[in-house]
Amino acid sequence: MEKMRLLKLSVPVTLAAGLLVGCGGAEEDAAAESTSSVSGEVLIDGSSTVQPIMEAVTYMYNQENPEVETVLNTSGTGGGFERFTAGETDFSNASRPIAEDEVALAEENGIDYTELELAYDGLSVVMSQQNDFVDELSVEQLREIFLADSDAETWSDINPEWPDEEIVIFSPGHDSGTFDYFNEVILEEQPMKDGENVTLSEDDNTLVTGIQGNPYAIGYFGYAYYEANQDSLKVLGISQDGGEAVKPNPETIQDGTYTPLSRPLFTYVNNEALKNKPQVADFTIFTLENAGEAASQVGYVALPEEEYQKQLDEVKSIIGEEAE
Amino acid sequence: MAANDTASATKLIKGRVVLNQLLKFLFLLATMVGLIFLVLLIYRVLDQGLGFLDVNFLTSFPAPFPEEAGLLAGIMGSIFLMLLVAPIAVILGVSTALYLEEYAPKNRFTRFIQVNVQNLAGVPSIVFGLLGLTFFVYLFSLGYTLIAGALTMSLLILPVIVVASQEAIRSIPNHLREASIGMGASKWQTIWTIVLPAAIPGILTGSILALSRAIGETAPLIVVGAATTIYSIPDSLLSKYTAMPIQIYSWTVRPQEEWQYVAGAGIIVLLVILLAMNAVAVWIRNKFQHRF
């Protein structure tokens, strides 16, 4: 709060100069070369789910290294990989692992990369606080509720003791990494229901609003959206293979007992950039050292410390390769 | 007979008066609907956003904490975008309108262009984003830079400016042109001294509406690679940049409630800048209107 950056008066002047120079050339050469610290650009794109973590990391990094310009875009996991596999970006944030066709594209373009896990998120299956009959569901019941070829139309079709009311579904849109993950582990790539009782939205807050007011509505999204709306939403425990139902919370998400809906969030780094751009190497190390703190700040769950350390060693050995 | 006539006439008049009153009420209602929602919107935004609107908000870069987040990068990005878009789009748009109205022969080809321009005004903005991505970002190798964003936005609002300028130019009475030509002025002299000054209020109204649309657009800018989080202000045409609506959007999708308030503060700033732009246009318009 107290640190006020005053608007630099020189800015319009420099822009005018830029206009005169026109489309001259690469501006990064113009940056003053300092011997002690790194400079240049770090280009990041990808998932909107991972964006808050990366924003927190770039914020901390920028405080320490104002010479480096971090540019964080949000084209979505798929859009991010499109640019990443074409070699346009240094980092690609992803809420799912890189897909086969994207791996093939990267190979075709000669892009070598390293996958880094930044944090965990627990996909939370939620209903309204007004709902008084469901507290937990099994993976099989979830499939019955969400799959297109199941006959379950009403809650009583799932469990005869439950009311004869239609099931209303709120789900992230089919382009989102969140849907991709749910699709993979719960639906097993079979088509999801659609129709008048299904609402898809790319904005998780829309899903929250829809579920809040309807006792017969069910939906899922990242844990942070449940955490921020605990007073109006209730989170369901999920059981697998006849086991005990587990509710998501930072502990169960981190130690993996909340399964199968606990998912890692990734960023992918371009190895070429890691070796040849000092600012990318520096930023990667900084990211792994601070991702845990950044994740908890914005409502995600940090990995166990040793996981970051393991990745840090791996990254450092890749950076070291170039020195020899 | 006569009594009968008067009676039916009175009845008729009464019917018209009632109809008139009814329609007046309906039109008032229609006006109120728009107005009420505008007031509600402004109330909600002010209510949510004012608490987060302070000097710090205007002079800070993005931050992971709602109390520290600022819109500086977005404000400067949007202003620089507009500084580029306004001259590019207005010069191109007015030139096109002048050609179509004053020079082009009235044939099938001109009509073909005409219809296309009008249809372009209705094309979804995301399509212009893809166009910008293909041409400016890749084909012209401008990359994800301020100038690529500005050119894309210029294309987006060009059709609206062309159509509005054409209307304005067309509404200048022909006898003004004829008088000028009769005095021996060339076509260009007539346009420069007679047609354009008279048409400026209409052209400006159209241009400012178009620019207002551009400053609020998000989708095409995301496609041509405007950043979400950036800690610098553009300092050249090839700078990376962000814009106000992109930052506001990225705040509204956050889970924590405070971000909605930060977004509210951002919307207030956007509205104020929009109003300022409109005010400048009204001022210029009035200045020119006095001449005639």
Coordinates of C-alpha atoms in Angstrom, one line a residue:
Chain A
M1 CA 0.0 0.0 0.0
E2 CA 2.6 2.5 1.1
K3 CA 4.8 2.0 -1.9
M4 CA 3.4 4.4 -4.5
R5 CA 5.0 4.3 -7.9
L6 CA 4.5 7.7 -9.5
L7 CA 3.6 7.8 -13.1
K8 CA 6.7 8.4 -15.1
L9 CA 6.3 11.7 -17.0
S10 CA 8.9 10.5 -19.5
V11 CA 6.5 7.8 -20.8
P12 CA 4.6 9.8 -23.4
V13 CA 7.9 11.1 -24.7
T14 CA 9.5 7.7 -25.1
L15 CA 6.3 6.5 -26.8
A16 CA 6.5 9.4 -29.2
A17 CA 10.2 8.5 -29.9
G18 CA 9.1 4.9 -30.5
L19 CA 6.5 6.2 -33.0
L20 CA 9.2 8.1 -34.9
V21 CA 11.7 5.2 -34.9
G22 CA 8.8 3.0 -36.1
C23 CA 9.1 -0.7 -36.5
G24 CA 12.9 -0.5 -36.1
G25 CA 14.1 -3.6 -34.4
A26 CA 14.4 -5.7 -31.3
E27 CA 14.0 -3.6 -28.3
E28 CA 15.7 -6.0 -25.8
D29 CA 19.1 -4.9 -27.1
A30 CA 18.4 -1.4 -26.0
A31 CA 18.0 -2.5 -22.4
A32 CA 21.1 -1.5 -20.4
E33 CA 23.4 -4.4 -19.9
S34 CA 24.0 -4.9 -16.3
T35 CA 26.8 -7.3 -15.4
S36 CA 25.4 -8.4 -12.0
S37 CA 21.7 -9.1 -12.7
V38 CA 19.7 -10.6 -15.6
S39 CA 17.5 -8.7 -18.0
G40 CA 15.3 -9.4 -21.0
E41 CA 11.9 -10.9 -21.5
V42 CA 10.3 -14.0 -20.1
L43 CA 7.2 -15.0 -22.1
I44 CA 4.5 -17.0 -20.3
D45 CA 1.2 -18.1 -21.7
G46 CA -1.4 -20.8 -20.9
S47 CA -4.1 -21.9 -18.5
S48 CA -6.3 -19.4 -16.7
T49 CA -6.4 -21.8 -13.7
V50 CA -2.7 -21.5 -13.3
Q51 CA -2.6 -17.8 -14.0
P52 CA -3.1 -16.6 -10.4
I53 CA -0.1 -18.7 -9.2
M54 CA 2.1 -17.4 -12.0
E55 CA 0.9 -13.9 -11.3
A56 CA 2.0 -14.2 -7.7
V57 CA 5.3 -15.6 -8.8
T58 CA 6.0 -12.9 -11.4
Y59 CA 4.9 -10.3 -8.8
M60 CA 7.5 -11.5 -6.3
Y61 CA 10.1 -11.9 -9.1
N62 CA 9.5 -8.4 -10.4
Q63 CA 10.1 -6.9 -7.0
E64 CA 13.6 -8.5 -6.9
N65 CA 14.4 -8.3 -10.6
P66 CA 12.7 -5.2 -12.1
E67 CA 15.1 -5.5 -15.1
V68 CA 13.4 -8.6 -16.4
E69 CA 10.1 -8.1 -18.1
T70 CA 7.8 -11.0 -17.4
V71 CA 4.8 -11.1 -19.8
L72 CA 2.0 -13.3 -18.6
N73 CA -0.8 -14.2 -21.1
T74 CA -3.9 -16.3 -20.6
S75 CA -4.8 -18.1 -23.8
G76 CA -6.0 -21.3 -22.0
T77 CA -4.1 -24.6 -21.6
G78 CA -4.6 -25.5 -25.3
G79 CA -4.0 -22.1 -26.7
G80 CA -0.8 -21.8 -24.6
F81 CA 0.5 -25.1 -25.9
E82 CA -0.2 -24.0 -29.5
R83 CA 2.2 -21.1 -29.0
F84 CA 4.7 -23.1 -26.9
T85 CA 5.0 -25.9 -29.3
A86 CA 5.7 -23.3 -32.1
G87 CA 8.5 -22.0 -30.0
E88 CA 6.9 -18.6 -29.3
T89 CA 6.9 -18.7 -25.5
D90 CA 9.3 -19.7 -22.8
F91 CA 6.7 -21.1 -20.4
S92 CA 3.3 -22.7 -20.9
N93 CA 1.0 -23.0 -17.9
A94 CA -1.3 -26.0 -18.0
S95 CA -4.1 -27.5 -15.8
R96 CA -3.6 -30.9 -17.5
P97 CA -0.5 -32.7 -18.8
I98 CA 0.5 -32.0 -22.3
A99 CA -1.5 -34.1 -24.8
E100 CA -0.2 -36.5 -27.4
D101 CA -0.9 -34.3 -30.4
E102 CA 0.8 -31.4 -28.7
V103 CA 3.9 -33.6 -27.9
A104 CA 4.0 -34.6 -31.6
L105 CA 3.8 -30.9 -32.6
A106 CA 6.7 -30.0 -30.2
E107 CA 8.8 -32.8 -31.7
E108 CA 8.0 -31.7 -35.2
N109 CA 9.2 -28.2 -34.4
G110 CA 12.2 -29.4 -32.4
I111 CA 11.0 -28.0 -29.1
D112 CA 12.5 -29.8 -26.1
Y113 CA 10.7 -29.1 -22.8
T114 CA 10.6 -29.9 -19.1
E115 CA 7.4 -30.5 -17.2
L116 CA 7.2 -28.7 -13.8
E117 CA 4.5 -29.3 -11.2
L118 CA 3.7 -26.0 -9.4
A119 CA 0.8 -26.9 -7.1
Y120 CA -2.2 -29.2 -6.5
D121 CA -5.8 -28.4 -6.9
G122 CA -8.7 -30.5 -5.7
L123 CA -11.5 -30.5 -8.1
S124 CA -14.4 -30.0 -5.7
V125 CA -17.8 -31.5 -6.4
V126 CA -20.3 -29.2 -4.7
M127 CA -24.0 -28.6 -4.0
S128 CA -25.9 -25.8 -2.4
Q129 CA -26.0 -25.5 1.4
Q130 CA -29.8 -25.7 0.9
N131 CA -29.4 -29.3 -0.1
D132 CA -30.0 -31.6 2.8
F133 CA -29.9 -35.2 1.4
V134 CA -26.4 -35.6 -0.3
D135 CA -23.2 -35.6 1.7
E136 CA -21.0 -37.9 -0.3
L137 CA -21.0 -39.7 -3.7
S138 CA -19.0 -42.5 -5.1
V139 CA -17.2 -42.3 -8.4
E140 CA -19.8 -44.7 -9.9
Q141 CA -22.6 -42.4 -8.7
L142 CA -20.8 -39.4 -10.3
R143 CA -20.7 -41.3 -13.5
E144 CA -24.4 -42.0 -13.3
I145 CA -25.1 -38.3 -12.7
F146 CA -22.9 -36.9 -15.4
L147 CA -22.8 -39.4 -18.3
A148 CA -25.0 -39.0 -21.3
D149 CA -25.9 -42.7 -21.6
S150 CA -27.0 -43.1 -18.0
D151 CA -30.7 -43.3 -17.4
A152 CA -30.6 -41.2 -14.2
E153 CA -32.8 -38.2 -14.7
T154 CA -33.7 -37.5 -11.1
W155 CA -32.0 -37.8 -7.7
S156 CA -34.3 -40.7 -6.9
D157 CA -32.8 -42.6 -9.8
I158 CA -29.4 -42.4 -8.1
N159 CA -30.7 -43.4 -4.6
P160 CA -34.4 -44.3 -4.1
E161 CA -34.3 -42.5 -0.7
W162 CA -33.6 -39.2 -2.4
P163 CA -36.3 -36.9 -3.7
D164 CA -37.8 -37.3 -7.1
E165 CA -36.4 -34.0 -8.4
E166 CA -34.5 -33.5 -11.7
I167 CA -30.7 -33.3 -11.5
V168 CA -29.4 -29.9 -12.6
I169 CA -25.7 -29.9 -13.7
F170 CA -23.3 -27.0 -13.8
S171 CA -20.0 -27.8 -15.5
P172 CA -17.0 -25.9 -16.8
G173 CA -17.0 -25.6 -20.6
H174 CA -15.6 -28.4 -22.8
D175 CA -12.5 -26.3 -23.7
S176 CA -11.3 -25.9 -20.2
G177 CA -8.6 -28.0 -18.6
T178 CA -10.9 -28.5 -15.6
F179 CA -13.4 -30.3 -17.8
D180 CA -10.6 -32.2 -19.5
Y181 CA -9.5 -33.6 -16.1
F182 CA -13.0 -34.5 -14.9
N183 CA -13.6 -36.0 -18.3
E184 CA -10.5 -38.2 -18.0
V185 CA -10.8 -39.5 -14.5
I186 CA -14.6 -39.6 -13.9
L187 CA -16.2 -39.8 -17.3
E188 CA -13.4 -41.8 -18.8
E189 CA -13.7 -39.8 -22.1
Q190 CA -17.4 -40.8 -22.6
P191 CA -19.8 -38.0 -23.6
M192 CA -21.3 -35.9 -20.8
K193 CA -25.0 -35.1 -20.5
D194 CA -26.3 -32.0 -22.3
G195 CA -29.7 -30.4 -22.7
E196 CA -31.8 -28.0 -20.7
N197 CA -30.7 -29.2 -17.2
V198 CA -27.0 -28.7 -18.1
T199 CA -25.2 -25.3 -17.9
L200 CA -21.7 -24.9 -19.2
S201 CA -19.6 -21.9 -18.4
E202 CA -16.0 -20.8 -18.8
D203 CA -16.5 -18.6 -15.8
D204 CA -16.4 -20.6 -12.5
N205 CA -18.2 -17.8 -10.7
T206 CA -21.2 -18.3 -12.9
L207 CA -21.2 -22.0 -11.9
V208 CA -21.0 -20.9 -8.2
T209 CA -24.0 -18.6 -8.6
G210 CA -26.0 -21.2 -10.4
I211 CA -25.4 -23.9 -7.8
Q212 CA -25.9 -21.7 -4.7
G213 CA -29.6 -21.1 -5.2
N214 CA -30.7 -24.6 -6.3
P215 CA -30.8 -27.5 -3.8
Y216 CA -31.0 -30.0 -6.7
A217 CA -28.0 -28.6 -8.6
I218 CA -24.5 -30.2 -8.7
G219 CA -21.3 -29.0 -10.2
Y220 CA -17.5 -29.1 -9.9
F221 CA -14.6 -26.6 -10.1
G222 CA -11.3 -25.8 -8.5
Y223 CA -11.0 -25.9 -4.7
A224 CA -10.4 -22.2 -4.4
Y225 CA -13.9 -21.5 -5.7
Y226 CA -15.4 -23.7 -3.1
E227 CA -13.2 -22.2 -0.4
A228 CA -14.3 -18.7 -1.3
N229 CA -18.0 -19.6 -1.1
Q230 CA -18.1 -22.0 1.8
D231 CA -21.0 -20.3 3.4
S232 CA -23.4 -21.0 0.5
L233 CA -21.9 -24.2 -0.9
K234 CA -21.2 -27.6 0.5
V235 CA -18.5 -29.8 -0.8
L236 CA -19.2 -33.6 -1.2
G237 CA -16.9 -36.4 -0.1
I238 CA -15.9 -38.6 -2.9
S239 CA -15.3 -42.3 -2.5
Q240 CA -13.6 -44.7 -4.9
D241 CA -13.8 -48.5 -5.2
G242 CA -16.0 -48.9 -2.1
G243 CA -13.5 -46.9 0.1
E244 CA -14.1 -44.2 2.6
A245 CA -15.5 -40.9 1.2
V246 CA -12.9 -38.1 1.4
K247 CA -13.6 -34.4 1.3
P248 CA -11.1 -32.0 -0.3
N249 CA -9.1 -29.8 2.0
P250 CA -5.5 -28.7 1.9
E251 CA -4.3 -31.8 3.8
T252 CA -6.2 -34.4 1.8
I253 CA -5.3 -32.7 -1.5
Q254 CA -1.6 -32.5 -0.7
D255 CA -1.2 -36.1 0.8
G256 CA -3.2 -37.6 -2.1
T257 CA -6.0 -39.1 0.0
Y258 CA -8.5 -37.0 -1.9
T259 CA -8.5 -39.1 -5.0
P260 CA -9.1 -39.3 -8.0
L261 CA -10.1 -35.6 -8.2
S262 CA -6.8 -34.1 -6.9
R263 CA -4.9 -32.8 -9.8
P264 CA -1.4 -31.2 -10.3
L265 CA -1.1 -27.9 -12.0
F266 CA 1.9 -27.5 -14.4
T267 CA 4.1 -25.2 -16.2
Y268 CA 6.2 -26.3 -19.1
V269 CA 9.5 -24.7 -19.8
N270 CA 11.3 -24.6 -23.1
N271 CA 14.7 -26.3 -22.6
E272 CA 16.4 -24.2 -25.3
A273 CA 15.4 -21.0 -23.4
L274 CA 16.4 -22.6 -20.1
K275 CA 19.9 -23.1 -21.5
N276 CA 20.4 -20.0 -23.6
K277 CA 18.4 -17.2 -21.8
P278 CA 19.8 -16.5 -18.4
Q279 CA 16.6 -14.7 -17.4
V280 CA 14.6 -17.8 -18.1
A281 CA 16.9 -20.0 -16.1
D282 CA 16.8 -17.5 -13.2
F283 CA 13.1 -17.2 -13.4
T284 CA 12.6 -21.0 -13.4
I285 CA 14.7 -21.5 -10.3
F286 CA 12.8 -18.6 -8.6
T287 CA 9.5 -20.2 -9.6
L288 CA 10.3 -23.5 -8.1
E289 CA 11.6 -21.9 -4.9
N290 CA 8.4 -19.8 -4.5
A291 CA 5.6 -21.7 -6.1
G292 CA 4.5 -23.2 -2.9
E293 CA 4.1 -19.9 -1.2
A294 CA 2.4 -18.4 -4.3
A295 CA 0.0 -21.3 -4.5
S296 CA -1.2 -21.0 -1.0
Q297 CA -1.6 -17.3 -1.4
V298 CA -4.1 -17.7 -4.2
G299 CA -6.0 -20.6 -2.8
Y300 CA -4.2 -23.7 -4.2
V301 CA -2.2 -26.3 -2.3
A302 CA 1.6 -26.4 -2.3
L303 CA 3.4 -29.6 -3.1
P304 CA 5.5 -31.3 -0.4
E305 CA 8.8 -29.4 -0.1
E306 CA 10.9 -32.3 -1.5
E307 CA 8.9 -32.3 -4.7
Y308 CA 10.0 -28.8 -5.5
Q309 CA 13.6 -29.7 -4.5
K310 CA 13.6 -32.7 -6.9
Q311 CA 12.4 -30.5 -9.8
L312 CA 14.9 -27.8 -8.8
D313 CA 17.8 -30.3 -9.1
E314 CA 16.5 -31.5 -12.5
V315 CA 16.3 -27.9 -13.8
K316 CA 19.7 -27.0 -12.5
S317 CA 21.2 -30.0 -14.2
I318 CA 19.6 -29.0 -17.5
I319 CA 20.9 -25.4 -17.1
G320 CA 24.4 -26.9 -16.3
E321 CA 24.5 -29.0 -19.4
E322 CA 25.2 -25.9 -21.5
A323 CA 28.2 -24.9 -19.4
E324 CA 30.1 -28.0 -20.3
Chain B
M1 CA -77.7 13.7 -38.6
A2 CA -75.6 16.7 -37.5
A3 CA -75.8 15.6 -33.8
N4 CA -74.8 12.2 -34.9
D5 CA -71.7 13.5 -36.7
T6 CA -70.6 15.5 -33.7
A7 CA -71.0 12.5 -31.5
S8 CA -68.9 10.2 -33.7
A9 CA -66.3 13.0 -34.3
T10 CA -66.0 13.5 -30.5
K11 CA -65.6 9.7 -30.1
L12 CA -62.9 9.6 -32.8
I13 CA -60.9 12.5 -31.3
K14 CA -61.3 10.9 -27.9
G15 CA -59.8 7.7 -29.3
R16 CA -56.9 9.5 -30.8
V17 CA -56.2 11.3 -27.5
V18 CA -56.3 8.1 -25.6
L19 CA -54.0 6.4 -28.1
N20 CA -51.6 9.3 -27.9
Q21 CA -51.5 9.2 -24.1
L22 CA -51.0 5.4 -24.2
L23 CA -48.1 5.6 -26.7
K24 CA -46.5 8.5 -24.7
F25 CA -46.6 6.3 -21.6
L26 CA -45.1 3.3 -23.5
F27 CA -42.3 5.4 -24.9
L28 CA -41.5 6.8 -21.5
L29 CA -41.5 3.3 -20.1
A30 CA -39.1 2.2 -22.8
T31 CA -36.8 5.0 -21.9
M32 CA -37.0 4.2 -18.2
V33 CA -36.1 0.6 -18.8
G34 CA -32.7 1.5 -20.2
L35 CA -32.2 4.2 -17.6
I36 CA -33.1 2.1 -14.6
F37 CA -30.7 -0.6 -15.6
L38 CA -27.9 1.9 -16.2
V39 CA -28.5 3.4 -12.8
L40 CA -28.6 0.0 -11.2
L41 CA -25.3 -0.9 -13.0
I42 CA -23.6 2.3 -12.0
Y43 CA -24.8 1.9 -8.4
R44 CA -23.6 -1.6 -8.1
V45 CA -20.2 -0.8 -9.7
L46 CA -19.7 2.3 -7.5
D47 CA -20.9 0.4 -4.4
Q48 CA -18.4 -2.5 -5.0
G49 CA -15.5 -0.6 -6.5
L50 CA -15.2 2.8 -4.7
G51 CA -13.6 1.2 -1.7
F52 CA -10.7 -0.1 -3.8
L53 CA -10.3 3.0 -5.9
D54 CA -7.4 5.0 -4.6
V55 CA -4.2 6.6 -5.9
N56 CA -2.5 3.3 -5.3
F57 CA -4.9 1.5 -7.6
L58 CA -4.1 4.0 -10.4
T59 CA -0.4 3.9 -10.0
S60 CA 0.4 0.2 -9.3
F61 CA 1.0 -2.8 -11.4
P62 CA -0.9 -6.1 -10.9
A63 CA -0.4 -7.9 -7.6
P64 CA -1.6 -11.2 -6.1
F65 CA -3.3 -9.3 -3.2
P66 CA -6.5 -7.4 -3.9
E67 CA -5.5 -4.4 -1.7
E68 CA -2.3 -4.0 -3.7
A69 CA -3.4 -4.7 -7.2
G70 CA -3.4 -1.8 -9.6
L71 CA -4.5 -0.9 -13.1
L72 CA -1.6 1.2 -14.2
A73 CA -0.4 -1.2 -17.0
G74 CA -4.0 -1.5 -18.2
I75 CA -4.7 2.2 -18.2
M76 CA -1.6 3.2 -20.0
G77 CA -2.0 0.2 -22.4
S78 CA -5.5 1.3 -23.3
I79 CA -4.6 5.0 -23.7
F80 CA -1.7 4.2 -26.0
L81 CA -3.9 1.8 -28.0
M82 CA -6.5 4.6 -28.4
L83 CA -3.8 7.1 -29.4
L84 CA -2.8 4.8 -32.2
V85 CA -6.3 3.5 -33.1
A86 CA -7.9 6.9 -33.4
P87 CA -5.7 8.4 -36.1
I88 CA -5.4 5.2 -38.1
A89 CA -9.1 4.3 -38.1
V90 CA -10.4 7.8 -38.5
I91 CA -8.1 8.7 -41.4
L92 CA -8.7 5.5 -43.2
G93 CA -12.4 5.5 -42.5
V94 CA -13.1 9.1 -43.5
S95 CA -11.0 8.7 -46.7
T96 CA -13.0 5.6 -47.6
A97 CA -16.3 7.4 -47.0
L98 CA -15.1 10.4 -49.1
Y99 CA -14.2 8.1 -51.9
L100 CA -17.5 6.2 -51.8
E101 CA -19.6 9.3 -51.5
E102 CA -17.8 12.0 -53.5
Y103 CA -15.7 10.2 -56.1
A104 CA -16.8 6.7 -56.8
P105 CA -19.0 6.2 -59.8
K106 CA -22.5 4.9 -58.8
N107 CA -22.2 1.5 -60.3
R108 CA -22.5 -2.1 -59.3
F109 CA -18.9 -2.4 -58.0
T110 CA -19.4 0.6 -55.7
R111 CA -22.6 -0.9 -54.4
F112 CA -20.8 -4.2 -53.8
I113 CA -18.2 -2.4 -51.7
Q114 CA -21.0 -0.5 -49.9
V115 CA -22.8 -3.7 -48.9
N116 CA -19.6 -5.3 -47.8
V117 CA -18.6 -2.4 -45.6
Q118 CA -22.1 -2.4 -43.9
N119 CA -21.9 -6.2 -43.3
L120 CA -18.4 -5.9 -41.9
A121 CA -19.8 -3.6 -39.2
G122 CA -21.8 -6.6 -37.9
V123 CA -19.0 -9.2 -37.9
P124 CA -18.2 -10.5 -34.4
S125 CA -15.1 -8.9 -32.9
I126 CA -13.4 -12.3 -32.4
V127 CA -13.2 -12.7 -36.2
F128 CA -11.2 -9.4 -36.4
G129 CA -9.0 -10.8 -33.7
L130 CA -8.3 -13.9 -35.9
L131 CA -7.7 -11.6 -38.9
G132 CA -5.2 -9.6 -36.9
L133 CA -3.5 -12.7 -35.7
T134 CA -3.1 -14.0 -39.2
F135 CA -2.0 -10.8 -40.9
F136 CA -0.4 -8.4 -38.4
V137 CA 1.0 -10.9 -35.9
Y138 CA 2.3 -13.6 -38.3
L139 CA 2.3 -12.4 -41.9
F140 CA 3.7 -8.9 -41.1
S141 CA 5.8 -10.5 -38.2
L142 CA 4.7 -7.8 -35.8
G143 CA 4.3 -10.4 -33.0
Y144 CA 2.2 -9.9 -29.9
T145 CA 2.9 -6.2 -29.8
L146 CA 1.1 -2.9 -29.2
I147 CA 1.1 -2.0 -32.9
A148 CA -0.4 -5.3 -33.9
G149 CA -3.2 -4.8 -31.3
A150 CA -3.8 -1.2 -32.5
L151 CA -4.0 -2.2 -36.2
T152 CA -6.4 -5.0 -35.3
M153 CA -8.6 -2.7 -33.3
S154 CA -8.5 -0.1 -36.1
L155 CA -9.8 -2.8 -38.6
L156 CA -12.5 -3.7 -36.1
I157 CA -14.0 -0.2 -35.9
L158 CA -13.2 0.9 -39.4
P159 CA -16.6 -0.2 -40.9
V160 CA -18.6 1.7 -38.2
I161 CA -16.6 4.9 -38.9
V162 CA -17.0 4.5 -42.7
V163 CA -20.8 4.1 -42.4
A164 CA -21.2 7.0 -40.0
S165 CA -19.0 9.3 -42.1
Q166 CA -20.9 8.4 -45.2
E167 CA -24.2 9.3 -43.5
A168 CA -22.7 12.6 -42.4
I169 CA -21.3 13.4 -45.8
R170 CA -24.5 12.4 -47.5
S171 CA -26.5 14.7 -45.3
I172 CA -24.7 17.8 -46.5
P173 CA -27.2 19.5 -48.9
N174 CA -26.1 19.3 -52.5
H175 CA -26.6 23.0 -53.2
L176 CA -23.6 23.8 -51.0
R177 CA -21.5 21.6 -53.2
E178 CA -23.0 23.1 -56.3
A179 CA -22.4 26.6 -55.1
S180 CA -18.8 25.8 -54.4
I181 CA -18.2 24.1 -57.8
G182 CA -20.0 27.1 -59.5
M183 CA -17.5 29.4 -57.9
G184 CA -14.8 27.5 -59.7
A185 CA -13.6 25.4 -56.8
S186 CA -12.2 21.9 -57.6
K187 CA -13.8 18.8 -56.1
W188 CA -11.0 18.6 -53.5
Q189 CA -11.4 22.3 -52.6
T190 CA -15.1 21.7 -52.2
I191 CA -14.6 18.7 -50.0
W192 CA -11.9 20.4 -47.8
T193 CA -13.6 23.7 -47.3
I194 CA -17.3 22.9 -47.5
V195 CA -18.2 19.2 -47.1
L196 CA -15.7 18.1 -44.4
P197 CA -16.3 21.0 -42.0
A198 CA -20.0 20.6 -42.3
A199 CA -19.8 16.8 -41.8
I200 CA -17.4 16.9 -38.9
P201 CA -20.0 16.7 -36.1
G202 CA -21.5 13.6 -37.7
I203 CA -18.1 12.0 -38.4
L204 CA -17.0 12.6 -34.8
T205 CA -20.1 11.2 -33.3
G206 CA -19.6 8.0 -35.3
S207 CA -15.9 7.9 -34.5
I208 CA -16.3 8.3 -30.8
L209 CA -19.0 5.6 -30.7
A210 CA -16.5 3.3 -32.5
L211 CA -13.6 4.2 -30.3
S212 CA -15.8 3.6 -27.2
R213 CA -16.4 0.2 -28.5
A214 CA -12.7 -0.4 -29.1
I215 CA -11.7 0.6 -25.6
G216 CA -14.1 -1.9 -24.1
E217 CA -13.2 -4.8 -26.3
T218 CA -11.5 -7.8 -24.8
A219 CA -11.8 -10.8 -27.2
P220 CA -9.8 -9.6 -30.2
L221 CA -7.0 -8.3 -27.9
I222 CA -6.7 -11.7 -26.2
V223 CA -6.4 -13.3 -29.6
V224 CA -3.6 -11.0 -30.8
G225 CA -1.8 -11.6 -27.6
A226 CA -2.3 -8.8 -25.2
A227 CA -0.9 -9.8 -21.8
T228 CA -2.9 -10.4 -18.7
T229 CA -0.2 -9.6 -16.2
I230 CA 2.7 -7.3 -17.1
Y231 CA 4.8 -4.9 -15.0
S232 CA 5.7 -2.3 -17.5
I233 CA 4.2 0.5 -19.6
P234 CA 4.5 0.4 -23.4
D235 CA 7.6 2.4 -24.5
S236 CA 7.6 1.6 -28.2
L237 CA 5.3 0.3 -30.9
L238 CA 6.8 -3.1 -30.4
S239 CA 6.2 -3.3 -26.7
K240 CA 4.2 -6.0 -25.0
Y241 CA 1.1 -4.5 -23.5
T242 CA -2.2 -5.1 -21.7
A243 CA -5.5 -3.2 -21.7
M244 CA -8.1 -2.3 -19.1
P245 CA -10.8 -4.8 -20.1
I246 CA -8.4 -7.7 -20.0
Q247 CA -7.2 -6.9 -16.5
I248 CA -10.8 -6.4 -15.3
Y249 CA -11.9 -9.7 -16.8
S250 CA -9.0 -11.6 -15.2
W251 CA -10.1 -10.2 -11.9
T252 CA -13.8 -11.0 -12.3
V253 CA -13.1 -14.7 -12.8
R254 CA -11.1 -15.0 -9.6
P255 CA -12.7 -17.0 -6.8
Q256 CA -12.1 -14.6 -3.9
E257 CA -14.9 -12.1 -3.4
E258 CA -12.5 -9.1 -2.9
W259 CA -11.4 -9.4 -6.6
Q260 CA -14.9 -8.5 -7.7
Y261 CA -14.5 -5.2 -5.9
V262 CA -11.1 -4.7 -7.5
A263 CA -12.8 -5.4 -10.9
G264 CA -15.5 -2.8 -9.8
A265 CA -12.8 -0.2 -9.3
G266 CA -11.4 -1.0 -12.7
I267 CA -14.8 -0.6 -14.3
I268 CA -15.2 2.8 -12.7
V269 CA -11.8 3.9 -14.2
L270 CA -12.8 2.5 -17.6
L271 CA -16.1 4.4 -17.4
V272 CA -14.4 7.7 -16.4
I273 CA -11.9 7.4 -19.3
L274 CA -14.8 6.6 -21.7
L275 CA -16.8 9.7 -20.5
A276 CA -13.7 11.8 -20.9
M277 CA -13.3 10.7 -24.4
N278 CA -16.9 11.4 -25.1
A279 CA -16.6 14.8 -23.5
V280 CA -13.7 15.7 -25.8
A281 CA -15.7 14.7 -28.8
V282 CA -18.7 16.7 -27.8
W283 CA -16.5 19.7 -27.2
I284 CA -14.9 19.4 -30.7
R285 CA -18.4 18.9 -32.2
N286 CA -19.8 22.0 -30.6
K287 CA -16.8 24.0 -31.7
F288 CA -17.3 23.1 -35.3
Q289 CA -21.1 23.5 -35.2
H290 CA -20.7 27.2 -34.5
R291 CA -19.3 27.9 -37.9
F292 CA -22.5 27.1 -39.7

